[in-house]
Amino acid sequence: MINLYYDSRTGNVDRFITKVTQVTGWTAIRIQEDMEITEPGHLITYTTNFGKVPEKTAQFLTMQSHLIHSVTSSGNRNWGRNYAVAADKITEEFEIPTAMKFELSGTLEDINQFIDIIKNQYYDSKRGSEKLDIA
């Protein structure tokens, strides 16, 4: 079973996760403050304040990054070079590979690409897989 851990503020990541879980049946768990996990999984988050990692996501990663295999971030292309940059910052700070980036709540193509990446390019490979750094 594939676990998805996610953080959403405006609902964009919620909508993305809902579409993914409807297609795949994967387990999705929304990040809560002081949340501890025991199962490895993939993180989906958003970029806030024109280029920052959300505080709740950062706190979660401080304690749980060893169980996170990849990061995916939503963003808004209007932010230019700060588009979905939370993924880049998480990759740099926590050494978690970036799976992909998507705009707002993602398109059907984004959903399919995400599923393909997690199922076929990540599944059962090591956390540091170079294959993931395609975003």
PDB file of C-alpha atoms in Angstrom:
ATOM      1  CA  MET A   1       0.000   0.000   0.000  1.00  0.00           C
ATOM      2  CA  ILE A   2       1.239   3.457  -0.862  1.00  0.00           C
ATOM      3  CA  ASN A   3       0.801   6.190   1.751  1.00  0.00           C
ATOM      4  CA  LEU A   4       0.442   9.842   0.846  1.00  0.00           C
ATOM      5  CA  TYR A   5       0.956  12.495   3.500  1.00  0.00           C
ATOM      6  CA  TYR A   6      -0.289  15.937   2.536  1.00  0.00           C
ATOM      7  CA  ASP A   7      -0.728  19.518   3.618  1.00  0.00           C
ATOM      8  CA  SER A   8      -3.279  21.873   2.082  1.00  0.00           C
ATOM      9  CA  ARG A   9      -4.364  25.395   2.892  1.00  0.00           C
ATOM     10  CA  THR A  10      -6.556  26.623   0.037  1.00  0.00           C
ATOM     11  CA  GLY A  11      -7.929  23.244  -1.012  1.00  0.00           C
ATOM     12  CA  ASN A  12      -5.783  22.793  -4.119  1.00  0.00           C
ATOM     13  CA  VAL A  13      -3.750  19.934  -2.661  1.00  0.00           C
ATOM     14  CA  ASP A  14      -6.955  18.454  -1.176  1.00  0.00           C
ATOM     15  CA  ARG A  15      -8.496  18.321  -4.660  1.00  0.00           C
ATOM     16  CA  PHE A  16      -5.312  16.816  -6.136  1.00  0.00           C
ATOM     17  CA  ILE A  17      -5.179  14.132  -3.421  1.00  0.00           C
ATOM     18  CA  THR A  18      -8.882  13.324  -3.821  1.00  0.00           C
ATOM     19  CA  LYS A  19      -8.402  12.701  -7.537  1.00  0.00           C
ATOM     20  CA  VAL A  20      -5.314  10.531  -6.954  1.00  0.00           C
ATOM     21  CA  THR A  21      -6.950   8.402  -4.261  1.00  0.00           C
ATOM     22  CA  GLN A  22     -10.129   7.933  -6.315  1.00  0.00           C
ATOM     23  CA  VAL A  23      -8.071   6.460  -9.144  1.00  0.00           C
ATOM     24  CA  THR A  24      -5.579   4.448  -7.083  1.00  0.00           C
ATOM     25  CA  GLY A  25      -7.136   3.602  -3.731  1.00  0.00           C
ATOM     26  CA  TRP A  26      -3.936   4.755  -2.015  1.00  0.00           C
ATOM     27  CA  THR A  27      -4.120   5.967   1.576  1.00  0.00           C
ATOM     28  CA  ALA A  28      -3.977   9.743   2.069  1.00  0.00           C
ATOM     29  CA  ILE A  29      -3.416  11.290   5.486  1.00  0.00           C
ATOM     30  CA  ARG A  30      -3.575  15.014   6.112  1.00  0.00           C
ATOM     31  CA  ILE A  31      -0.671  16.325   8.188  1.00  0.00           C
ATOM     32  CA  GLN A  32      -1.604  17.467  11.675  1.00  0.00           C
ATOM     33  CA  GLU A  33       0.528  19.326  14.209  1.00  0.00           C
ATOM     34  CA  ASP A  34       2.849  17.029  16.188  1.00  0.00           C
ATOM     35  CA  MET A  35       1.807  14.111  13.989  1.00  0.00           C
ATOM     36  CA  GLU A  36       3.918  10.959  14.151  1.00  0.00           C
ATOM     37  CA  ILE A  37       3.853   8.337  11.428  1.00  0.00           C
ATOM     38  CA  THR A  38       5.133   4.776  11.359  1.00  0.00           C
ATOM     39  CA  GLU A  39       4.674   3.912   7.688  1.00  0.00           C
ATOM     40  CA  PRO A  40       6.831   5.331   4.883  1.00  0.00           C
ATOM     41  CA  GLY A  41       5.172   7.397   2.194  1.00  0.00           C
ATOM     42  CA  HIS A  42       5.256  10.375  -0.129  1.00  0.00           C
ATOM     43  CA  LEU A  43       4.665  14.011   0.770  1.00  0.00           C
ATOM     44  CA  ILE A  44       2.456  16.390  -1.196  1.00  0.00           C
ATOM     45  CA  THR A  45       2.431  20.006  -0.061  1.00  0.00           C
ATOM     46  CA  TYR A  46       2.039  23.543  -1.340  1.00  0.00           C
ATOM     47  CA  THR A  47       4.203  26.633  -1.636  1.00  0.00           C
ATOM     48  CA  THR A  48       3.148  29.648   0.400  1.00  0.00           C
ATOM     49  CA  ASN A  49       4.102  33.319   0.647  1.00  0.00           C
ATOM     50  CA  PHE A  50       5.732  33.401  -2.798  1.00  0.00           C
ATOM     51  CA  GLY A  51       8.294  30.693  -2.101  1.00  0.00           C
ATOM     52  CA  LYS A  52       8.148  29.298   1.426  1.00  0.00           C
ATOM     53  CA  VAL A  53       7.583  25.813   2.796  1.00  0.00           C
ATOM     54  CA  PRO A  54       4.394  25.774   4.901  1.00  0.00           C
ATOM     55  CA  GLU A  55       5.170  25.809   8.618  1.00  0.00           C
ATOM     56  CA  LYS A  56       3.148  22.660   9.379  1.00  0.00           C
ATOM     57  CA  THR A  57       4.948  20.797   6.576  1.00  0.00           C
ATOM     58  CA  ALA A  58       8.347  21.909   7.876  1.00  0.00           C
ATOM     59  CA  GLN A  59       7.497  20.801  11.421  1.00  0.00           C
ATOM     60  CA  PHE A  60       6.283  17.433  10.133  1.00  0.00           C
ATOM     61  CA  LEU A  61       9.486  16.907   8.164  1.00  0.00           C
ATOM     62  CA  THR A  62      11.696  17.826  11.112  1.00  0.00           C
ATOM     63  CA  MET A  63      10.435  14.726  12.922  1.00  0.00           C
ATOM     64  CA  GLN A  64       9.324  12.442  10.078  1.00  0.00           C
ATOM     65  CA  SER A  65      11.571  13.092   7.063  1.00  0.00           C
ATOM     66  CA  HIS A  66      13.283   9.701   7.440  1.00  0.00           C
ATOM     67  CA  LEU A  67       9.996   8.038   6.376  1.00  0.00           C
ATOM     68  CA  ILE A  68       9.294  10.295   3.399  1.00  0.00           C
ATOM     69  CA  HIS A  69      10.407   8.960   0.011  1.00  0.00           C
ATOM     70  CA  SER A  70       9.523  11.873  -2.257  1.00  0.00           C
ATOM     71  CA  VAL A  71       8.044  15.356  -2.255  1.00  0.00           C
ATOM     72  CA  THR A  72       5.555  16.876  -4.672  1.00  0.00           C
ATOM     73  CA  SER A  73       4.479  20.501  -4.472  1.00  0.00           C
ATOM     74  CA  SER A  74       1.679  22.592  -5.878  1.00  0.00           C
ATOM     75  CA  GLY A  75       2.186  26.198  -6.813  1.00  0.00           C
ATOM     76  CA  ASN A  76       1.081  28.990  -9.069  1.00  0.00           C
ATOM     77  CA  ARG A  77       3.006  29.785 -12.244  1.00  0.00           C
ATOM     78  CA  ASN A  78       2.246  33.480 -11.641  1.00  0.00           C
ATOM     79  CA  TRP A  79       4.965  33.291  -8.963  1.00  0.00           C
ATOM     80  CA  GLY A  80       7.638  32.860 -11.657  1.00  0.00           C
ATOM     81  CA  ARG A  81      10.835  31.355 -10.270  1.00  0.00           C
ATOM     82  CA  ASN A  82       9.045  30.686  -6.962  1.00  0.00           C
ATOM     83  CA  TYR A  83       6.568  28.328  -8.655  1.00  0.00           C
ATOM     84  CA  ALA A  84       6.207  25.254  -6.393  1.00  0.00           C
ATOM     85  CA  VAL A  85       9.628  26.033  -4.931  1.00  0.00           C
ATOM     86  CA  ALA A  86       8.683  24.388  -1.628  1.00  0.00           C
ATOM     87  CA  ALA A  87       9.641  21.066  -3.247  1.00  0.00           C
ATOM     88  CA  ASP A  88      13.094  22.409  -4.114  1.00  0.00           C
ATOM     89  CA  LYS A  89      13.638  23.698  -0.585  1.00  0.00           C
ATOM     90  CA  ILE A  90      12.508  20.410   0.978  1.00  0.00           C
ATOM     91  CA  THR A  91      14.773  18.457  -1.377  1.00  0.00           C
ATOM     92  CA  GLU A  92      17.715  20.633  -0.410  1.00  0.00           C
ATOM     93  CA  GLU A  93      17.131  20.702   3.340  1.00  0.00           C
ATOM     94  CA  PHE A  94      15.917  17.140   3.947  1.00  0.00           C
ATOM     95  CA  GLU A  95      17.520  15.336   0.993  1.00  0.00           C
ATOM     96  CA  ILE A  96      14.143  14.014  -0.161  1.00  0.00           C
ATOM     97  CA  PRO A  97      13.899  13.710  -3.950  1.00  0.00           C
ATOM     98  CA  THR A  98      11.342  15.795  -5.820  1.00  0.00           C
ATOM     99  CA  ALA A  99       8.787  13.684  -7.657  1.00  0.00           C
ATOM    100  CA  MET A 100       7.033  16.548  -9.472  1.00  0.00           C
ATOM    101  CA  LYS A 101       5.397  19.947  -9.312  1.00  0.00           C
ATOM    102  CA  PHE A 102       1.884  20.882 -10.396  1.00  0.00           C
ATOM    103  CA  GLU A 103      -0.101  24.077 -10.722  1.00  0.00           C
ATOM    104  CA  LEU A 104      -2.992  24.786  -8.362  1.00  0.00           C
ATOM    105  CA  SER A 105      -5.018  21.530  -8.020  1.00  0.00           C
ATOM    106  CA  GLY A 106      -3.403  19.831 -11.004  1.00  0.00           C
ATOM    107  CA  THR A 107      -4.758  18.699 -14.350  1.00  0.00           C
ATOM    108  CA  LEU A 108      -5.746  15.183 -15.342  1.00  0.00           C
ATOM    109  CA  GLU A 109      -2.336  14.923 -16.993  1.00  0.00           C
ATOM    110  CA  ASP A 110      -0.671  15.925 -13.701  1.00  0.00           C
ATOM    111  CA  ILE A 111      -2.661  13.277 -11.819  1.00  0.00           C
ATOM    112  CA  ASN A 112      -1.647  10.582 -14.296  1.00  0.00           C
ATOM    113  CA  GLN A 113       1.989  11.707 -14.245  1.00  0.00           C
ATOM    114  CA  PHE A 114       2.086  11.657 -10.437  1.00  0.00           C
ATOM    115  CA  ILE A 115       0.604   8.157 -10.292  1.00  0.00           C
ATOM    116  CA  ASP A 116       3.071   6.942 -12.912  1.00  0.00           C
ATOM    117  CA  ILE A 117       6.040   8.443 -11.077  1.00  0.00           C
ATOM    118  CA  ILE A 118       5.074   6.947  -7.722  1.00  0.00           C
ATOM    119  CA  LYS A 119       4.098   3.529  -9.115  1.00  0.00           C
ATOM    120  CA  ASN A 120       6.741   3.016 -11.767  1.00  0.00           C
ATOM    121  CA  GLN A 121       9.669   5.307 -11.130  1.00  0.00           C
ATOM    122  CA  TYR A 122       9.755   5.241  -7.362  1.00  0.00           C
ATOM    123  CA  TYR A 123       8.057   2.120  -6.040  1.00  0.00           C
ATOM    124  CA  ASP A 124      10.500  -0.259  -4.348  1.00  0.00           C
ATOM    125  CA  SER A 125      13.550   1.837  -5.224  1.00  0.00           C
ATOM    126  CA  LYS A 126      15.725   3.538  -2.650  1.00  0.00           C
ATOM    127  CA  ARG A 127      14.794   6.932  -1.230  1.00  0.00           C
ATOM    128  CA  GLY A 128      17.711   8.651  -2.915  1.00  0.00           C
ATOM    129  CA  SER A 129      16.677   7.521  -6.380  1.00  0.00           C
ATOM    130  CA  GLU A 130      17.984   9.880  -9.028  1.00  0.00           C
ATOM    131  CA  LYS A 131      15.003   8.930 -11.168  1.00  0.00           C
ATOM    132  CA  LEU A 132      12.737  11.060  -9.010  1.00  0.00           C
ATOM    133  CA  ASP A 133      14.527  14.329  -9.517  1.00  0.00           C
ATOM    134  CA  ILE A 134      12.680  15.102 -12.742  1.00  0.00           C
ATOM    135  CA  ALA A 135      10.628  18.122 -11.713  1.00  0.00           C
TER     136      ALA A 135
END
